[in-house]
Tab-separated table of C-alpha atoms in Angstrom:
chain	number	residue	atom	x	y	z
A	1	MET	CA	29.056	8.837	20.978
A	2	ALA	CA	30.832	10.397	23.756
A	3	ALA	CA	33.150	13.240	23.198
A	4	ARG	CA	36.683	11.884	24.035
A	5	PRO	CA	37.996	14.735	27.013
A	6	PRO	CA	40.510	17.513	25.866
A	7	THR	CA	44.090	15.668	26.482
A	8	THR	CA	46.221	17.607	28.674
A	9	LYS	CA	50.052	17.835	28.765
A	10	ARG	CA	51.458	15.487	31.518
A	11	THR	CA	54.208	16.833	33.705
A	12	THR	CA	56.902	14.305	35.154
A	13	THR	CA	58.951	15.148	37.581
A	14	THR	CA	62.468	13.483	38.038
A	15	SER	CA	64.882	14.013	41.083
A	16	THR	CA	68.320	15.583	39.982
A	17	SER	CA	69.680	14.755	43.609
A	18	LEU	CA	72.502	12.152	43.892
A	19	PRO	CA	71.950	9.214	46.164
A	20	ALA	CA	73.198	9.399	49.591
A	21	ALA	CA	77.248	8.509	50.039
A	22	GLY	CA	77.705	4.670	51.437
A	23	PRO	CA	80.078	4.347	54.258
A	24	PRO	CA	83.964	3.931	53.797
A	25	CYS	CA	84.338	0.157	52.764
A	26	THR	CA	87.118	-2.445	52.522
A	27	ILE	CA	85.882	-5.208	50.698
A	28	ASP	CA	87.912	-8.266	49.955
A	29	PRO	CA	87.704	-9.153	46.093
A	30	THR	CA	86.600	-12.875	46.976
A	31	ALA	CA	83.396	-11.276	48.904
A	32	VAL	CA	80.043	-10.971	47.158
A	33	ILE	CA	77.699	-8.605	47.903
A	34	ALA	CA	74.338	-8.429	46.164
A	35	ASP	CA	73.267	-5.703	44.048
A	36	LYS	CA	70.408	-4.837	46.389
A	37	ALA	CA	72.549	-5.387	49.684
A	38	GLN	CA	72.427	-2.104	51.632
A	39	LEU	CA	75.597	-0.610	53.292
A	40	THR	CA	74.624	2.653	55.212
A	41	GLY	CA	76.437	5.166	57.612
A	42	SER	CA	79.460	7.109	57.814
A	43	HIS	CA	81.573	4.704	59.630
A	44	PRO	CA	83.999	2.265	58.480
A	45	VAL	CA	82.849	-0.919	56.949
A	46	THR	CA	85.253	-3.932	56.558
A	47	ILE	CA	83.990	-7.090	54.819
A	48	ALA	CA	86.421	-10.021	54.719
A	49	GLU	CA	87.476	-12.981	51.857
A	50	HIS	CA	84.403	-15.140	51.078
A	51	VAL	CA	81.976	-12.874	52.660
A	52	VAL	CA	78.168	-13.149	50.973
A	53	LEU	CA	75.724	-10.630	51.523
A	54	HIS	CA	72.329	-11.389	50.252
A	55	PRO	CA	70.004	-9.271	48.292
A	56	TYR	CA	68.422	-7.025	50.936
A	57	ALA	CA	70.731	-7.661	53.887
A	58	ARG	CA	71.629	-4.167	55.409
A	59	ILE	CA	75.241	-3.325	56.884
A	60	ARG	CA	74.427	-0.293	59.333
A	61	ALA	CA	77.449	1.661	60.070
A	62	GLU	CA	75.736	4.738	61.569
A	63	GLY	CA	76.663	4.281	64.852
A	64	GLY	CA	80.034	2.442	64.825
A	65	SER	CA	82.494	0.942	62.788
A	66	VAL	CA	81.377	-2.824	61.360
A	67	THR	CA	83.387	-5.863	60.637
A	68	ILE	CA	82.534	-8.908	58.947
A	69	GLY	CA	85.311	-11.692	59.448
A	70	PRO	CA	85.732	-14.452	56.611
A	71	TYR	CA	83.349	-17.080	55.262
A	72	CYS	CA	80.173	-14.830	56.930
A	73	ILE	CA	76.562	-14.997	55.754
A	74	VAL	CA	74.025	-12.151	56.075
A	75	SER	CA	70.551	-13.367	54.420
A	76	GLU	CA	67.891	-11.603	53.217
A	77	GLY	CA	66.440	-8.775	55.555
A	78	ALA	CA	68.914	-8.984	58.117
A	79	VAL	CA	70.726	-6.431	59.705
A	80	VAL	CA	73.950	-6.157	61.042
A	81	GLY	CA	75.181	-2.496	62.875
A	82	LEU	CA	74.244	-0.255	65.270
A	83	PRO	CA	71.497	2.412	63.694
A	84	GLU	CA	72.232	6.244	64.501
A	85	GLY	CA	71.974	7.112	67.941
A	86	GLN	CA	73.543	4.593	69.272
A	87	GLN	CA	77.246	4.086	69.660
A	88	GLY	CA	79.688	1.202	69.046
A	89	ASP	CA	81.167	-1.223	66.786
A	90	VAL	CA	80.237	-4.399	65.212
A	91	VAL	CA	82.131	-7.484	64.626
A	92	LEU	CA	81.008	-10.685	63.218
A	93	GLU	CA	84.019	-13.174	63.651
A	94	ARG	CA	84.313	-15.763	60.988
A	95	TRP	CA	81.824	-18.282	59.843
A	96	VAL	CA	79.117	-16.760	61.291
A	97	ASN	CA	75.738	-16.988	59.569
A	98	VAL	CA	73.037	-14.462	60.368
A	99	GLU	CA	69.677	-15.774	58.819
A	100	SER	CA	66.487	-13.969	57.088
A	101	GLY	CA	65.308	-11.253	58.982
A	102	ALA	CA	67.693	-11.245	62.001
A	103	GLU	CA	69.177	-8.402	63.863
A	104	VAL	CA	72.656	-7.943	65.053
A	105	LEU	CA	73.735	-5.124	67.280
A	106	ALA	CA	76.371	-7.028	69.079
A	107	LYS	CA	79.554	-6.009	70.239
A	108	GLN	CA	80.827	-9.252	68.944
A	109	VAL	CA	79.383	-12.474	67.533
A	110	GLY	CA	82.155	-15.302	67.840
A	111	GLU	CA	83.286	-17.731	65.369
A	112	GLY	CA	81.119	-20.446	64.268
A	113	THR	CA	77.647	-18.887	65.233
A	114	GLU	CA	74.168	-19.062	63.941
A	115	VAL	CA	72.085	-16.911	64.328
A	116	GLY	CA	68.433	-18.103	63.569
A	117	ILE	CA	65.466	-16.654	61.678
A	118	GLN	CA	64.390	-12.903	63.009
A	119	ALA	CA	66.527	-13.698	66.289
A	120	ARG	CA	67.688	-10.271	67.622
A	121	ILE	CA	70.869	-9.577	69.597
A	122	TRP	CA	70.564	-6.151	71.241
A	123	GLU	CA	73.526	-3.606	71.507
A	124	GLY	CA	76.544	-4.093	73.575
A	125	ALA	CA	75.986	-7.732	73.527
A	126	THR	CA	78.639	-10.461	73.368
A	127	VAL	CA	78.297	-13.995	71.948
A	128	GLY	CA	80.960	-16.869	72.167
A	129	ARG	CA	82.049	-19.158	69.719
A	130	PHE	CA	79.973	-22.009	68.201
A	131	CYS	CA	76.859	-20.355	69.795
A	132	ARG	CA	73.218	-21.493	68.002
A	133	LEU	CA	70.354	-18.849	68.469
A	134	THR	CA	67.497	-20.406	67.710
A	135	PRO	CA	64.449	-18.323	65.459
A	136	THR	CA	63.217	-15.527	66.790
A	137	GLU	CA	65.395	-15.814	70.299
A	138	VAL	CA	66.600	-12.664	71.973
A	139	VAL	CA	69.778	-11.647	73.888
A	140	GLY	CA	69.311	-8.667	75.537
A	141	ALA	CA	71.566	-5.259	75.820
A	142	GLY	CA	74.889	-5.791	77.379
A	143	GLU	CA	74.090	-9.666	77.867
A	144	GLU	CA	77.353	-12.021	77.508
A	145	VAL	CA	76.351	-15.747	75.921
A	146	GLY	CA	79.486	-18.269	76.542
A	147	ASP	CA	80.989	-20.573	74.123
A	148	PHE	CA	79.008	-23.158	72.648
A	149	THR	CA	75.887	-22.182	74.129
A	150	VAL	CA	72.200	-22.795	72.261
A	151	VAL	CA	69.734	-20.367	73.157
A	152	PHE	CA	66.539	-21.383	72.500
A	153	GLY	CA	62.881	-21.514	74.045
A	154	ASP	CA	62.129	-18.127	75.185
A	155	GLY	CA	65.613	-17.557	76.542
A	156	ARG	CA	66.564	-21.029	77.630
A	157	ARG	CA	69.997	-21.822	77.695
A	158	ARG	CA	72.290	-24.908	77.482
A	159	VAL	CA	75.745	-25.691	76.444
A	160	ASP	CA	76.101	-28.087	73.564
A	161	LYS	CA	78.126	-30.466	74.996
A	162	THR	CA	78.542	-32.575	71.637
A	163	ILE	CA	80.304	-29.694	69.772
A	164	VAL	CA	82.446	-28.872	73.061
A	165	GLU	CA	83.690	-32.052	73.167
A	166	SER	CA	84.042	-32.541	69.512
A	167	GLU	CA	86.417	-30.899	67.306
A	168	GLU	CA	85.261	-32.950	64.248
A	169	VAL	CA	81.980	-31.738	64.867
A	170	ARG	CA	82.904	-28.053	64.938
A	171	ASN	CA	85.452	-28.731	62.011
A	172	ALA	CA	82.265	-30.191	60.247
A	173	ARG	CA	80.179	-27.163	61.056
A	174	VAL	CA	83.228	-24.720	59.467
A	175	LYS	CA	83.456	-27.005	56.331
A	176	GLY	CA	79.482	-26.692	55.949
A	177	MET	CA	79.607	-23.003	55.879
A	178	GLU	CA	82.557	-22.863	53.611
A	179	LYS	CA	80.710	-25.116	51.261
A	180	GLN	CA	77.590	-23.073	51.687
A	181	VAL	CA	79.528	-19.701	50.885
A	182	GLU	CA	81.101	-21.456	47.761
A	183	ALA	CA	77.618	-22.373	46.432
A	184	LEU	CA	76.117	-19.089	46.763
A	185	ARG	CA	79.286	-17.361	45.414
A	186	LYS	CA	77.746	-19.119	42.463
A	187	LEU	CA	74.315	-18.219	42.761
A	188	VAL	CA	74.417	-14.701	43.861
A	189	PRO	CA	74.926	-11.831	41.504
A	190	ASP	CA	77.739	-9.638	42.830
A	191	GLY	CA	77.009	-6.132	43.071
A	192	LYS	CA	80.229	-5.066	44.899
A	193	ALA	CA	81.761	-2.595	42.576
A	194	LYS	CA	79.220	0.161	43.446
A	195	TRP	CA	80.800	-0.126	47.043
A	196	ILE	CA	84.609	0.259	45.910
A	197	SER	CA	85.934	3.615	45.139
């Protein structure tokens, strides 16, 4: 039988440094922020009532403040806010849905807008009310997208006349967002306590 090699003492190292402080936050008590959501930067973050931030959603307040309006959803892997080195505030109005992997650096995204999977809205852009960006579409830096616009197929745009002409359709979209938020509030464990001081 072969002899066992001599045992050696294992040394472990542990970090004693504290995690970096997060941004100053104002978070409504009805908001749900998943434990694994990230809030980074040094500028103010304001999260309104009934907002849901999924796990791995990232709110980046490194280049300016971030304001998320009522009944907004920021999905897994989505990023909202400017990185360090860029300057400007980012505002999501109420009922905005930012899908998985999307990135929003826009100055403002209007109420009822849907930002599709892996869509990008670059810095300084303004997106109007009840717009829809289909998956992987891009709105360039400083561009303006008018109310009720659908961005699709490699940057093509059209106005959604159904939603323009029908308040009933707009109200249905709003009700759908509110119901989706209510369902997610039951499914996503709330970890906002670590962001409230």
